[in-house]
GROMACS .gro file of C-alpha atoms in nm:
model
  189
    1MET     CA    1  -0.857   0.694  -0.922
    2GLU     CA    2  -0.938   0.939  -1.264
    3GLU     CA    3  -0.744   1.245  -1.011
    4ASP     CA    4  -0.436   1.075  -1.042
    5TYR     CA    5  -0.483   0.971  -1.368
    6PHE     CA    6  -0.112   1.097  -1.432
    7SER     CA    7   0.005   0.922  -1.112
    8ILE     CA    8   0.277   0.635  -1.187
    9ASP     CA    9   0.198   0.484  -0.788
   10ALA     CA   10  -0.221   0.522  -0.887
   11ILE     CA   11  -0.120   0.276  -1.225
   12LEU     CA   12   0.123   0.044  -1.052
   13ALA     CA   13  -0.208  -0.031  -0.761
   14GLU     CA   14  -0.419  -0.009  -1.059
   15ASN     CA   15  -0.257  -0.303  -1.224
   16GLN     CA   16  -0.292  -0.544  -0.898
   17LYS     CA   17  -0.460  -0.830  -0.946
   18VAL     CA   18  -0.807  -0.924  -0.809
   19GLY     CA   19  -0.975  -1.241  -0.772
   20CYS     CA   20  -1.328  -1.189  -0.977
   21ARG     CA   21  -1.619  -1.480  -0.945
   22PHE     CA   22  -1.812  -1.504  -1.264
   23LYS     CA   23  -2.200  -1.474  -1.241
   24VAL     CA   24  -2.270  -1.573  -1.616
   25ASP     CA   25  -2.117  -1.688  -1.914
   26ILE     CA   26  -1.936  -1.494  -2.125
   27PRO     CA   27  -1.852  -1.621  -2.489
   28ASP     CA   28  -1.498  -1.595  -2.675
   29MET     CA   29  -1.359  -1.413  -2.353
   30GLY     CA   30  -1.176  -1.724  -2.204
   31HIS     CA   31  -0.785  -1.568  -2.291
   32LEU     CA   32  -0.880  -1.337  -2.021
   33GLY     CA   33  -0.740  -1.586  -1.764
   34GLY     CA   34  -0.451  -1.676  -1.907
   35GLY     CA   35  -0.560  -2.073  -2.022
   36GLY     CA   36  -0.692  -2.256  -2.290
   37GLU     CA   37  -1.056  -2.169  -2.243
   38ARG     CA   38  -1.230  -2.016  -2.512
   39ASN     CA   39  -1.568  -1.916  -2.262
   40ILE     CA   40  -1.572  -1.747  -1.924
   41THR     CA   41  -1.870  -1.962  -1.752
   42ARG     CA   42  -2.079  -1.854  -1.471
   43SER     CA   43  -1.850  -1.974  -1.128
   44ASN     CA   44  -1.546  -1.973  -1.286
   45THR     CA   45  -1.279  -1.786  -1.088
   46LEU     CA   46  -0.964  -1.534  -1.248
   47GLN     CA   47  -0.754  -1.334  -1.148
   48LEU     CA   48  -0.740  -0.996  -1.351
   49PRO     CA   49  -0.569  -0.617  -1.312
   50ILE     CA   50  -0.729  -0.448  -1.061
   51TRP     CA   51  -0.833  -0.191  -1.412
   52MET     CA   52  -0.983  -0.455  -1.573
   53VAL     CA   53  -1.213  -0.557  -1.278
   54TYR     CA   54  -1.398  -0.263  -1.250
   55THR     CA   55  -1.599  -0.314  -1.565
   56VAL     CA   56  -1.680  -0.622  -1.417
   57VAL     CA   57  -1.786  -0.632  -1.132
   58LEU     CA   58  -1.965  -0.286  -1.200
   59SER     CA   59  -2.137  -0.451  -1.499
   60ASP     CA   60  -2.232  -0.756  -1.300
   61TRP     CA   61  -2.109  -1.002  -1.493
   62ALA     CA   62  -1.912  -1.094  -1.147
   63ASP     CA   63  -1.804  -1.020  -0.763
   64MET     CA   64  -1.509  -0.928  -0.648
   65ILE     CA   65  -1.362  -1.143  -0.383
   66MET     CA   66  -1.123  -0.971  -0.159
   67PRO     CA   67  -0.767  -0.997  -0.157
   68PRO     CA   68  -0.521  -1.112   0.075
   69ALA     CA   69  -0.357  -0.806   0.181
   70PHE     CA   70  -0.721  -0.735   0.302
   71GLY     CA   71  -0.851  -1.043   0.453
   72SER     CA   72  -0.980  -1.137   0.800
   73LYS     CA   73  -0.553  -1.260   0.865
   74VAL     CA   74  -0.416  -0.920   0.762
   75ARG     CA   75  -0.674  -0.716   0.913
   76ASN     CA   76  -0.673  -0.917   1.249
   77ALA     CA   77  -0.272  -0.910   1.240
   78LEU     CA   78  -0.278  -0.464   1.210
   79ASN     CA   79  -0.506  -0.480   1.479
   80ALA     CA   80  -0.241  -0.629   1.761
   81GLU     CA   81   0.024  -0.499   1.588
   82PRO     CA   82   0.017  -0.263   1.287
   83CYS     CA   83   0.454  -0.168   1.276
   84SER     CA   84   0.491  -0.545   1.290
   85VAL     CA   85   0.336  -0.591   0.968
   86ARG     CA   86   0.531  -0.570   0.675
   87LEU     CA   87   0.276  -0.408   0.452
   88ALA     CA   88   0.574  -0.407   0.169
   89ASN     CA   89   0.560  -0.794   0.106
   90LEU     CA   90   0.173  -0.812   0.049
   91VAL     CA   91   0.104  -0.655  -0.248
   92GLY     CA   92   0.404  -0.633  -0.592
   93ALA     CA   93   0.447  -0.303  -0.771
   94GLY     CA   94   0.643  -0.153  -0.477
   95GLY     CA   95   0.452  -0.245  -0.149
   96LEU     CA   96   0.188  -0.005  -0.260
   97TRP     CA   97  -0.067  -0.133   0.013
   98TYR     CA   98  -0.262   0.171   0.076
   99GLY     CA   99  -0.291   0.241  -0.305
  100PHE     CA  100  -0.419  -0.106  -0.414
  101GLY     CA  101  -0.652  -0.079  -0.098
  102LYS     CA  102  -0.793   0.323  -0.156
  103THR     CA  103  -0.832   0.129  -0.507
  104ILE     CA  104  -0.984  -0.204  -0.369
  105MET     CA  105  -1.273   0.010  -0.135
  106GLU     CA  106  -1.356   0.264  -0.399
  107MET     CA  107  -1.549  -0.096  -0.527
  108LEU     CA  108  -1.664  -0.148  -0.235
  109ASP     CA  109  -2.078  -0.075  -0.132
  110ASP     CA  110  -1.972  -0.039   0.235
  111LYS     CA  111  -1.639   0.162   0.222
  112LYS     CA  112  -1.651   0.284   0.568
  113GLU     CA  113  -1.450  -0.062   0.714
  114MET     CA  114  -1.191  -0.045   0.486
  115SER     CA  115  -1.108   0.326   0.436
  116ASP     CA  116  -1.120   0.269   0.917
  117LEU     CA  117  -0.819   0.017   0.818
  118LEU     CA  118  -0.607   0.177   0.605
  119THR     CA  119  -0.702   0.547   0.816
  120THR     CA  120  -0.597   0.357   1.143
  121THR     CA  121  -0.323   0.181   0.999
  122PHE     CA  122  -0.144   0.464   0.853
  123ARG     CA  123  -0.165   0.681   1.128
  124LYS     CA  124  -0.032   0.385   1.401
  125ARG     CA  125   0.263   0.371   1.178
  126LEU     CA  126   0.313   0.703   1.083
  127VAL     CA  127   0.481   0.777   1.491
  128GLU     CA  128   0.737   0.461   1.427
  129VAL     CA  129   0.808   0.562   1.071
  130ILE     CA  130   0.895   0.945   1.179
  131ASP     CA  131   1.056   0.794   1.456
  132GLN     CA  132   1.252   0.579   1.285
  133ALA     CA  133   1.375   0.850   1.057
  134GLN     CA  134   1.474   1.052   1.304
  135TYR     CA  135   1.682   0.827   1.490
  136PHE     CA  136   1.877   0.679   1.170
  137ALA     CA  137   1.947   1.091   1.058
  138ALA     CA  138   2.090   1.127   1.379
  139LEU     CA  139   2.342   0.813   1.323
  140GLY     CA  140   2.496   0.979   1.043
  141PRO     CA  141   2.616   0.813   0.711
  142ALA     CA  142   2.777   0.572   0.881
  143GLY     CA  143   2.449   0.394   1.023
  144GLY     CA  144   2.394   0.185   1.310
  145VAL     CA  145   2.519  -0.182   1.389
  146GLY     CA  146   2.336  -0.444   1.646
  147PRO     CA  147   2.027  -0.594   1.717
  148SER     CA  148   1.798  -0.244   1.780
  149SER     CA  149   1.952  -0.194   1.394
  150ASP     CA  150   1.905  -0.519   1.308
  151SER     CA  151   1.519  -0.475   1.379
  152SER     CA  152   1.519  -0.136   1.271
  153GLN     CA  153   1.611  -0.270   0.902
  154SER     CA  154   1.364  -0.473   0.871
  155PHE     CA  155   1.121  -0.231   1.013
  156ARG     CA  156   1.197  -0.013   0.699
  157GLU     CA  157   1.220  -0.316   0.435
  158GLY     CA  158   0.822  -0.413   0.520
  159LEU     CA  159   0.766  -0.018   0.526
  160ASP     CA  160   0.501   0.076   0.186
  161GLY     CA  161   0.600   0.308  -0.082
  162THR     CA  162   0.393   0.553   0.066
  163GLU     CA  163   0.551   0.496   0.433
  164ARG     CA  164   0.914   0.501   0.270
  165GLU     CA  165   0.842   0.837   0.051
  166LEU     CA  166   0.751   0.996   0.442
  167PHE     CA  167   1.080   0.820   0.634
  168ALA     CA  168   1.290   0.936   0.366
  169LEU     CA  169   1.130   1.306   0.440
  170ALA     CA  170   1.122   1.270   0.745
  171GLN     CA  171   1.493   1.130   0.753
  172GLU     CA  172   1.624   1.476   0.530
  173GLY     CA  173   1.431   1.730   0.701
  174SER     CA  174   1.553   1.567   1.051
  175LYS     CA  175   1.955   1.613   0.916
  176ARG     CA  176   1.866   1.962   0.783
  177MET     CA  177   1.746   2.046   1.101
  178LYS     CA  178   2.047   1.902   1.326
  179ARG     CA  179   2.273   2.115   1.056
  180TRP     CA  180   2.068   2.468   1.101
  181TYR     CA  181   2.107   2.353   1.534
  182GLU     CA  182   2.463   2.262   1.415
  183GLU     CA  183   2.567   2.627   1.311
  184GLY     CA  184   2.386   2.810   1.518
  185GLU     CA  185   2.615   2.656   1.788
  186LYS     CA  186   2.861   2.763   1.586
  187ALA     CA  187   2.815   3.055   1.562
  188ARG     CA  188   2.744   3.132   1.909
  189ARG     CA  189   3.049   3.136   1.982
   0.00000   0.00000   0.00000
């Protein structure tokens, strides 16, 4: 992620922990696992920050274990109904699921499957994000009340950090458009 060197989102995404299964013994590095072990032994599994996993995996000392946020259960749920999955709950640090996925994808030999997952999920959820943003912008500062607003609130709480930014931009754009239209209506009278 060298092009994202100064991006806070990239830093948070790279701080996520990922499981690694070691292939070799590494003396005097047991402290990386956070336990009392002195050495890392072959077949040990440790949770390491993704920025450290780069070195460990690329040095061929360990294999990365696919994080649960991109496992088959999540993939199946996203394929069935992408808007029902609360991406914010899948990863910590502000729910940066797409950023974390991009970081994981860079370490995979076959990037196409992960790329397709991220792209398809984003495209399918984007329509709902924009729709919800416009709906809430039209309601004004009071917001909605009732069962539909509860499901909308639940959807918004499950948004990834990138989706939350797009939601805010779309909502602001919709409010500005409404103001512009209303000012034009007043001028025509």
